[in-house]
PDB file of C-alpha atoms and ligand atoms in Angstrom:
ATOM      1  CA  MET A   3     100.636 117.529 109.092  1.00  0.00           C
ATOM      2  CA  ARG A   4     101.085 114.045 107.965  1.00  0.00           C
ATOM      3  CA  GLU A   5     100.520 115.144 104.152  1.00  0.00           C
ATOM      4  CA  GLN A   6     102.982 117.679 104.695  1.00  0.00           C
ATOM      5  CA  VAL A   7     105.696 115.661 105.948  1.00  0.00           C
ATOM      6  CA  LEU A   8     105.119 113.346 103.003  1.00  0.00           C
ATOM      7  CA  GLU A   9     105.176 116.272 100.485  1.00  0.00           C
ATOM      8  CA  ASP A  10     108.407 117.760 101.993  1.00  0.00           C
ATOM      9  CA  LEU A  11     110.179 114.318 101.809  1.00  0.00           C
ATOM     10  CA  ILE A  12     109.323 113.784  98.241  1.00  0.00           C
ATOM     11  CA  LYS A  13     110.071 117.061  97.095  1.00  0.00           C
ATOM     12  CA  LEU A  14     113.481 117.120  99.037  1.00  0.00           C
ATOM     13  CA  THR A  15     114.728 113.681  98.059  1.00  0.00           C
ATOM     14  CA  GLY A  16     113.256 113.580  94.448  1.00  0.00           C
ATOM     15  CA  TYR A  17     111.332 110.638  94.919  1.00  0.00           C
ATOM     16  CA  SER A  18     108.655 110.045  92.127  1.00  0.00           C
ATOM     17  CA  ASP A  19     106.573 107.540  90.460  1.00  0.00           C
ATOM     18  CA  LYS A  20     109.479 106.950  88.120  1.00  0.00           C
ATOM     19  CA  ASP A  21     111.200 105.391  91.097  1.00  0.00           C
ATOM     20  CA  ARG A  22     108.097 103.148  91.712  1.00  0.00           C
ATOM     21  CA  GLU A  23     108.104 102.002  88.157  1.00  0.00           C
ATOM     22  CA  THR A  24     112.009 101.416  88.432  1.00  0.00           C
ATOM     23  CA  LEU A  25     111.663  99.210  91.299  1.00  0.00           C
ATOM     24  CA  LYS A  26     108.677  97.254  89.297  1.00  0.00           C
ATOM     25  CA  GLU A  27     110.983  96.879  86.248  1.00  0.00           C
ATOM     26  CA  PHE A  28     113.636  94.879  88.292  1.00  0.00           C
ATOM     27  CA  SER A  29     111.396  93.387  90.963  1.00  0.00           C
ATOM     28  CA  ALA A  30     111.898  89.775  89.468  1.00  0.00           C
ATOM     29  CA  GLN A  31     115.683  90.010  90.045  1.00  0.00           C
ATOM     30  CA  THR A  32     115.301  91.808  93.548  1.00  0.00           C
ATOM     31  CA  THR A  33     112.779  90.080  95.388  1.00  0.00           C
ATOM     32  CA  GLY A  34     114.804  86.932  95.339  1.00  0.00           C
ATOM     33  CA  LEU A  35     117.090  88.845  97.662  1.00  0.00           C
ATOM     34  CA  VAL A  36     114.451  89.495 100.586  1.00  0.00           C
ATOM     35  CA  ASP A  37     115.465  86.545 102.857  1.00  0.00           C
ATOM     36  CA  GLU A  38     119.106  87.533 102.621  1.00  0.00           C
ATOM     37  CA  PHE A  39     118.188  91.016 103.677  1.00  0.00           C
ATOM     38  CA  VAL A  40     115.835  89.920 106.444  1.00  0.00           C
ATOM     39  CA  LYS A  41     118.552  87.605 107.705  1.00  0.00           C
ATOM     40  CA  GLY A  42     121.020  90.307 107.702  1.00  0.00           C
ATOM     41  CA  PHE A  43     118.781  92.956 109.418  1.00  0.00           C
ATOM     42  CA  TYR A  44     118.045  90.657 112.227  1.00  0.00           C
ATOM     43  CA  ASP A  45     121.334  88.955 112.875  1.00  0.00           C
ATOM     44  CA  THR A  46     122.699  92.799 113.143  1.00  0.00           C
ATOM     45  CA  LEU A  47     120.030  93.359 115.774  1.00  0.00           C
ATOM     46  CA  PHE A  48     120.340  90.439 117.652  1.00  0.00           C
ATOM     47  CA  ALA A  49     124.143  90.577 117.770  1.00  0.00           C
ATOM     48  CA  TYR A  50     123.831  94.024 119.550  1.00  0.00           C
ATOM     49  CA  GLU A  51     122.666  94.052 123.052  1.00  0.00           C
ATOM     50  CA  PRO A  52     120.986  97.355 123.043  1.00  0.00           C
ATOM     51  CA  THR A  53     118.890  96.448 119.914  1.00  0.00           C
ATOM     52  CA  ALA A  54     118.569  92.740 120.806  1.00  0.00           C
ATOM     53  CA  VAL A  55     116.558  93.539 124.267  1.00  0.00           C
ATOM     54  CA  VAL A  56     113.968  95.380 122.274  1.00  0.00           C
ATOM     55  CA  PHE A  57     112.442  91.960 121.357  1.00  0.00           C
ATOM     56  CA  GLU A  58     110.567  89.608 123.533  1.00  0.00           C
ATOM     57  CA  GLU A  59     111.666  86.089 123.564  1.00  0.00           C
ATOM     58  CA  ASN A  60     110.454  84.001 120.524  1.00  0.00           C
ATOM     59  CA  GLU A  61     109.582  87.093 118.630  1.00  0.00           C
ATOM     60  CA  ARG A  62     112.344  87.002 115.787  1.00  0.00           C
ATOM     61  CA  GLN A  63     109.937  84.672 113.558  1.00  0.00           C
ATOM     62  CA  GLU A  64     107.093  87.104 113.769  1.00  0.00           C
ATOM     63  CA  ARG A  65     109.185  89.883 112.863  1.00  0.00           C
ATOM     64  CA  GLU A  66     111.006  88.276 110.176  1.00  0.00           C
ATOM     65  CA  LYS A  67     107.720  87.252 108.522  1.00  0.00           C
ATOM     66  CA  THR A  68     106.191  90.958 108.553  1.00  0.00           C
ATOM     67  CA  LEU A  69     109.377  92.565 107.599  1.00  0.00           C
ATOM     68  CA  THR A  70     109.776  90.222 104.629  1.00  0.00           C
ATOM     69  CA  GLY A  71     106.104  91.180 103.577  1.00  0.00           C
ATOM     70  CA  TRP A  72     107.050  94.735 103.825  1.00  0.00           C
ATOM     71  CA  LEU A  73     110.198  94.493 101.794  1.00  0.00           C
ATOM     72  CA  LEU A  74     108.490  92.649  99.163  1.00  0.00           C
ATOM     73  CA  THR A  75     105.933  95.524  98.687  1.00  0.00           C
ATOM     74  CA  VAL A  76     108.830  97.999  98.502  1.00  0.00           C
ATOM     75  CA  LEU A  77     110.800  95.747  96.151  1.00  0.00           C
ATOM     76  CA  ASN A  78     107.544  94.912  93.992  1.00  0.00           C
ATOM     77  CA  GLY A  79     107.036  98.884  93.644  1.00  0.00           C
ATOM     78  CA  ASP A  80     103.490  98.217  95.173  1.00  0.00           C
ATOM     79  CA  ILE A  81     103.786 102.153  96.586  1.00  0.00           C
ATOM     80  CA  ASN A  82     100.543 103.840  97.089  1.00  0.00           C
ATOM     81  CA  ASP A  83      98.863 106.249  99.374  1.00  0.00           C
ATOM     82  CA  ASP A  84      98.264 103.272 102.179  1.00  0.00           C
ATOM     83  CA  PHE A  85     101.914 102.614 102.154  1.00  0.00           C
ATOM     84  CA  PHE A  86     102.909 105.886 103.217  1.00  0.00           C
ATOM     85  CA  LYS A  87     100.109 106.566 105.592  1.00  0.00           C
ATOM     86  CA  ASN A  88     101.020 103.005 107.453  1.00  0.00           C
ATOM     87  CA  LEU A  89     104.437 104.395 108.148  1.00  0.00           C
ATOM     88  CA  TRP A  90     103.078 106.973 110.498  1.00  0.00           C
ATOM     89  CA  ILE A  91     101.825 104.038 112.684  1.00  0.00           C
ATOM     90  CA  VAL A  92     105.169 102.606 112.670  1.00  0.00           C
ATOM     91  CA  GLY A  93     106.396 105.663 114.509  1.00  0.00           C
ATOM     92  CA  LEU A  94     103.768 105.126 117.176  1.00  0.00           C
ATOM     93  CA  LEU A  95     104.789 101.389 117.323  1.00  0.00           C
ATOM     94  CA  HIS A  96     108.411 102.414 117.849  1.00  0.00           C
ATOM     95  CA  ILE A  97     107.877 104.727 120.506  1.00  0.00           C
ATOM     96  CA  LYS A  98     105.696 101.935 122.344  1.00  0.00           C
ATOM     97  CA  ARG A  99     108.472  99.184 121.989  1.00  0.00           C
ATOM     98  CA  GLY A 100     111.574 101.642 122.727  1.00  0.00           C
ATOM     99  CA  VAL A 101     113.120 101.936 119.322  1.00  0.00           C
ATOM    100  CA  PRO A 102     114.728 105.165 118.883  1.00  0.00           C
ATOM    101  CA  ASN A 103     115.132 106.799 115.701  1.00  0.00           C
ATOM    102  CA  SER A 104     118.838 106.093 115.876  1.00  0.00           C
ATOM    103  CA  TYR A 105     118.304 102.268 115.685  1.00  0.00           C
ATOM    104  CA  MET A 106     115.908 102.715 112.841  1.00  0.00           C
ATOM    105  CA  LEU A 107     118.302 105.202 110.876  1.00  0.00           C
ATOM    106  CA  GLY A 108     120.997 102.777 111.498  1.00  0.00           C
ATOM    107  CA  MET A 109     119.215  99.973 109.944  1.00  0.00           C
ATOM    108  CA  VAL A 110     117.972 102.000 107.046  1.00  0.00           C
ATOM    109  CA  SER A 111     121.580 102.833 106.059  1.00  0.00           C
ATOM    110  CA  LEU A 112     122.500  98.843 106.445  1.00  0.00           C
ATOM    111  CA  VAL A 113     119.788  97.975 104.313  1.00  0.00           C
ATOM    112  CA  GLN A 114     120.781 100.625 101.571  1.00  0.00           C
ATOM    113  CA  GLN A 115     124.291  99.298 101.669  1.00  0.00           C
ATOM    114  CA  LEU A 116     123.360  95.750 101.160  1.00  0.00           C
ATOM    115  CA  PHE A 117     121.202  96.714  98.372  1.00  0.00           C
ATOM    116  CA  LEU A 118     123.879  98.789  96.700  1.00  0.00           C
ATOM    117  CA  THR A 119     126.447  95.957  97.101  1.00  0.00           C
ATOM    118  CA  LYS A 120     123.783  93.682  95.286  1.00  0.00           C
ATOM    119  CA  CYS A 121     122.943  96.054  92.701  1.00  0.00           C
ATOM    120  CA  LEU A 122     126.740  96.801  91.769  1.00  0.00           C
ATOM    121  CA  GLU A 123     127.293  92.916  91.560  1.00  0.00           C
ATOM    122  CA  SER A 124     123.993  92.227  89.605  1.00  0.00           C
ATOM    123  CA  PHE A 125     123.590  94.970  86.963  1.00  0.00           C
ATOM    124  CA  GLU A 126     125.642  97.151  84.723  1.00  0.00           C
ATOM    125  CA  LYS A 127     126.293 100.635  85.995  1.00  0.00           C
ATOM    126  CA  SER A 128     123.550 102.689  84.572  1.00  0.00           C
ATOM    127  CA  ASP A 129     120.910 100.040  85.818  1.00  0.00           C
ATOM    128  CA  ALA A 130     122.712  99.653  89.109  1.00  0.00           C
ATOM    129  CA  GLU A 131     122.518 103.444  89.407  1.00  0.00           C
ATOM    130  CA  ARG A 132     119.224 103.933  88.528  1.00  0.00           C
ATOM    131  CA  LEU A 133     117.914 101.003  90.778  1.00  0.00           C
ATOM    132  CA  PHE A 134     119.656 102.027  93.670  1.00  0.00           C
ATOM    133  CA  GLY A 135     118.857 105.518  93.242  1.00  0.00           C
ATOM    134  CA  ALA A 136     114.978 104.425  93.289  1.00  0.00           C
ATOM    135  CA  PHE A 137     115.538 102.339  96.456  1.00  0.00           C
ATOM    136  CA  LYS A 138     117.491 104.963  98.208  1.00  0.00           C
ATOM    137  CA  ARG A 139     115.002 107.876  97.550  1.00  0.00           C
ATOM    138  CA  LEU A 140     112.192 105.493  98.718  1.00  0.00           C
ATOM    139  CA  MET A 141     113.884 104.402 101.920  1.00  0.00           C
ATOM    140  CA  ASP A 142     114.881 108.011 102.829  1.00  0.00           C
ATOM    141  CA  VAL A 143     111.166 109.020 102.320  1.00  0.00           C
ATOM    142  CA  VAL A 144     110.424 105.939 104.671  1.00  0.00           C
ATOM    143  CA  ALA A 145     112.956 106.922 107.364  1.00  0.00           C
ATOM    144  CA  GLY A 146     111.817 110.551 107.316  1.00  0.00           C
ATOM    145  CA  ILE A 147     108.154 109.362 107.817  1.00  0.00           C
ATOM    146  CA  ILE A 148     108.733 107.262 110.692  1.00  0.00           C
ATOM    147  CA  ALA A 149     111.266 109.714 112.277  1.00  0.00           C
ATOM    148  CA  GLU A 150     108.836 112.585 112.034  1.00  0.00           C
ATOM    149  CA  GLY A 151     105.890 110.207 112.794  1.00  0.00           C
ATOM    150  CA  TYR A 152     107.907 109.429 116.129  1.00  0.00           C
ATOM    151  CA  TYR A 153     108.788 112.912 117.107  1.00  0.00           C
ATOM    152  CA  LEU A 154     105.328 114.395 116.067  1.00  0.00           C
ATOM    153  CA  SER A 155     103.390 111.819 117.923  1.00  0.00           C
ATOM    154  CA  TYR A 156     105.613 111.901 121.235  1.00  0.00           C
ATOM    155  CA  VAL A 157     105.037 115.831 121.447  1.00  0.00           C
ATOM    156  CA  GLU A 158     101.381 115.354 120.546  1.00  0.00           C
ATOM    157  CA  ALA A 159     101.175 112.616 123.261  1.00  0.00           C
ATOM    158  CA  LEU A 160     102.746 115.004 125.684  1.00  0.00           C
ATOM    159  CA  SER A 161     100.889 117.858 125.241  1.00  0.00           C
ATOM    160  CA  ASN A 162      97.455 115.768 125.444  1.00  0.00           C
ATOM    161  CA  VAL A 163      98.574 114.206 128.775  1.00  0.00           C
ATOM    162  CA  ALA A 164      99.520 117.561 130.111  1.00  0.00           C
ATOM    163  CA  GLY A 165      96.363 118.831 128.798  1.00  0.00           C
ATOM    164  CA  ILE A 166      98.066 121.970 127.127  1.00  0.00           C
ATOM    165  CA  LYS A 167      97.192 123.377 123.621  1.00  0.00           C
ATOM    166  CA  LYS A 168      99.976 122.748 121.108  1.00  0.00           C
ATOM    167  CA  GLU A 169     100.365 126.537 120.363  1.00  0.00           C
ATOM    168  CA  VAL A 170     101.201 126.833 124.045  1.00  0.00           C
ATOM    169  CA  VAL A 171     103.450 123.924 124.218  1.00  0.00           C
ATOM    170  CA  ASP A 172     105.320 125.405 121.196  1.00  0.00           C
ATOM    171  CA  ARG A 173     105.887 128.521 122.931  1.00  0.00           C
ATOM    172  CA  MET A 174     106.944 127.038 126.187  1.00  0.00           C
ATOM    173  CA  ILE A 175     109.301 124.788 124.121  1.00  0.00           C
ATOM    174  CA  ASN A 176     110.904 127.827 122.493  1.00  0.00           C
ATOM    175  CA  ILE A 177     111.556 129.411 126.074  1.00  0.00           C
ATOM    176  CA  GLU A 178     113.026 126.338 127.270  1.00  0.00           C
ATOM    177  CA  ILE A 179     115.226 125.667 124.121  1.00  0.00           C
ATOM    178  CA  ASP A 180     116.574 129.090 124.296  1.00  0.00           C
ATOM    179  CA  ALA A 181     117.685 128.378 127.775  1.00  0.00           C
ATOM    180  CA  MET A 182     119.273 125.069 126.824  1.00  0.00           C
ATOM    181  CA  ILE A 183     121.347 126.579 123.767  1.00  0.00           C
ATOM    182  CA  LYS A 184     122.560 129.011 126.256  1.00  0.00           C
ATOM    183  CA  VAL A 185     123.812 126.452 128.670  1.00  0.00           C
ATOM    184  CA  GLU A 186     125.383 124.371 125.674  1.00  0.00           C
ATOM    185  CA  ARG A 187     127.256 127.523 124.497  1.00  0.00           C
ATOM    186  CA  GLY A 188     128.430 127.814 128.049  1.00  0.00           C
ATOM    187  CA  GLY A 189     126.088 130.618 129.573  1.00  0.00           C
TER     188      GLY A 189
HETATM  189  C1  HEM B  24     114.845  99.786 108.251  1.00  0.00           C
HETATM  190  C2  HEM B  24     114.346 100.216 109.452  1.00  0.00           C
HETATM  191  C3  HEM B  24     113.030 100.024 109.921  1.00  0.00           C
HETATM  192  C4  HEM B  24     111.782  99.921 109.098  1.00  0.00           C
HETATM  193  C5  HEM B  24     111.564 100.338 107.909  1.00  0.00           C
HETATM  194  C6  HEM B  24     111.015  99.441 110.114  1.00  0.00           C
HETATM  195  C7  HEM B  24     109.523  99.122 109.760  1.00  0.00           C
HETATM  196  C8  HEM B  24     108.942  98.594 110.733  1.00  0.00           C
HETATM  197  C9  HEM B  24     107.385  98.118 110.394  1.00  0.00           C
HETATM  198  C10 HEM B  24     106.892  98.183 108.856  1.00  0.00           C
HETATM  199  C11 HEM B  24     106.728  97.907 111.463  1.00  0.00           C
HETATM  200  C12 HEM B  24     105.164  97.382 111.444  1.00  0.00           C
HETATM  201  C13 HEM B  24     105.275  95.918 110.821  1.00  0.00           C
HETATM  202  C14 HEM B  24     105.544  94.976 111.878  1.00  0.00           C
HETATM  203  O1  HEM B  24     105.083  94.776 112.776  1.00  0.00           O
HETATM  204  O2  HEM B  24     106.690  94.544 111.544  1.00  0.00           O
HETATM  205  C15 HEM B  24     107.685  97.896 112.477  1.00  0.00           C
HETATM  206  C16 HEM B  24     107.127  97.577 113.696  1.00  0.00           C
HETATM  207  C17 HEM B  24     108.241  97.245 114.660  1.00  0.00           C
HETATM  208  N1  HEM B  24     109.589  97.447 114.434  1.00  0.00           N
HETATM  209 FE1  HEM B  24     110.434  98.254 112.913  1.00  0.00          FE
HETATM  210  N2  HEM B  24     111.543  99.197 111.471  1.00  0.00           N
HETATM  211  C18 HEM B  24     112.653  99.486 111.338  1.00  0.00           C
HETATM  212  C19 HEM B  24     113.789  99.334 112.220  1.00  0.00           C
HETATM  213  C20 HEM B  24     113.460  98.884 113.554  1.00  0.00           C
HETATM  214  C21 HEM B  24     114.700  98.598 114.389  1.00  0.00           C
HETATM  215  C22 HEM B  24     116.068  98.913 114.352  1.00  0.00           C
HETATM  216  C23 HEM B  24     113.932  97.753 115.376  1.00  0.00           C
HETATM  217  C24 HEM B  24     114.641  97.225 116.850  1.00  0.00           C
HETATM  218  C25 HEM B  24     115.769  97.745 117.280  1.00  0.00           C
HETATM  219  C26 HEM B  24     112.678  97.553 115.126  1.00  0.00           C
HETATM  220  C27 HEM B  24     111.628  97.069 115.836  1.00  0.00           C
HETATM  221  C28 HEM B  24     110.098  96.906 115.888  1.00  0.00           C
HETATM  222  C29 HEM B  24     109.217  96.536 116.599  1.00  0.00           C
HETATM  223  C30 HEM B  24     109.710  95.755 117.980  1.00  0.00           C
HETATM  224  C31 HEM B  24     108.023  96.610 115.960  1.00  0.00           C
HETATM  225  C32 HEM B  24     106.756  96.455 116.590  1.00  0.00           C
HETATM  226  C33 HEM B  24     106.076  95.310 116.399  1.00  0.00           C
HETATM  227  C34 HEM B  24     104.789  95.281 117.073  1.00  0.00           C
HETATM  228  O3  HEM B  24     104.776  95.300 118.422  1.00  0.00           O
HETATM  229  O4  HEM B  24     103.819  95.132 116.561  1.00  0.00           O
HETATM  230  N3  HEM B  24     112.224  98.305 113.820  1.00  0.00           N
HETATM  231  N4  HEM B  24     108.741  98.284 111.919  1.00  0.00           N
END
């Protein structure tokens, strides 16, 4: 299931090893931007009440440290199977900490926009396009895994708690979804 999610995202975004090599190629210039990105990331989350309340008091420093390390891995192009595997756990952590995918996707968008601005400022057009493309495809795969990890883990946890087999849950959900579609369409 997890392997399939990764395979689908790689196929559909067009992410490839070439993107990893592109990130490596420009890492000397891009890794210097990490502190600015991390600051922009947490300034945004702490300036907005619904996202600020996710964090415990005095947690910011620790979160900044782990995000810095994670972004350095991305910008150094240190992308391997473990990198993708670990993202499944992020979905679980986000469920536990009350971070819906709307928050996560909003921040993926912000990081991509910050990165695009830097690429356009610092590189000529063809390099900027190549580097931004590599970063965007990777971050889109990242977002897809976190989102699917969140959703699939949530459903799995629910069916485990209820003690119902996944196939039965799927059938019950289908019936319920048909009823919900009917209601949304006005009966
Ligand atoms: C660009 C989007 C995001 C990415 C790529 C991402 C990635 C990660 C990663 C790699 C971890 C595990 C490492 C760590 O503990 O830092 C993590 C955990 C966490 N993230 Fe995210 N995240 C994103 C968005 C968000 C947002 C928007 C919030 C809050 C509003 C958030 C809150 C958290 C929290 C609270 C943890 C759990 C820390 C713990 O209890 O161990 N994340 N995330």
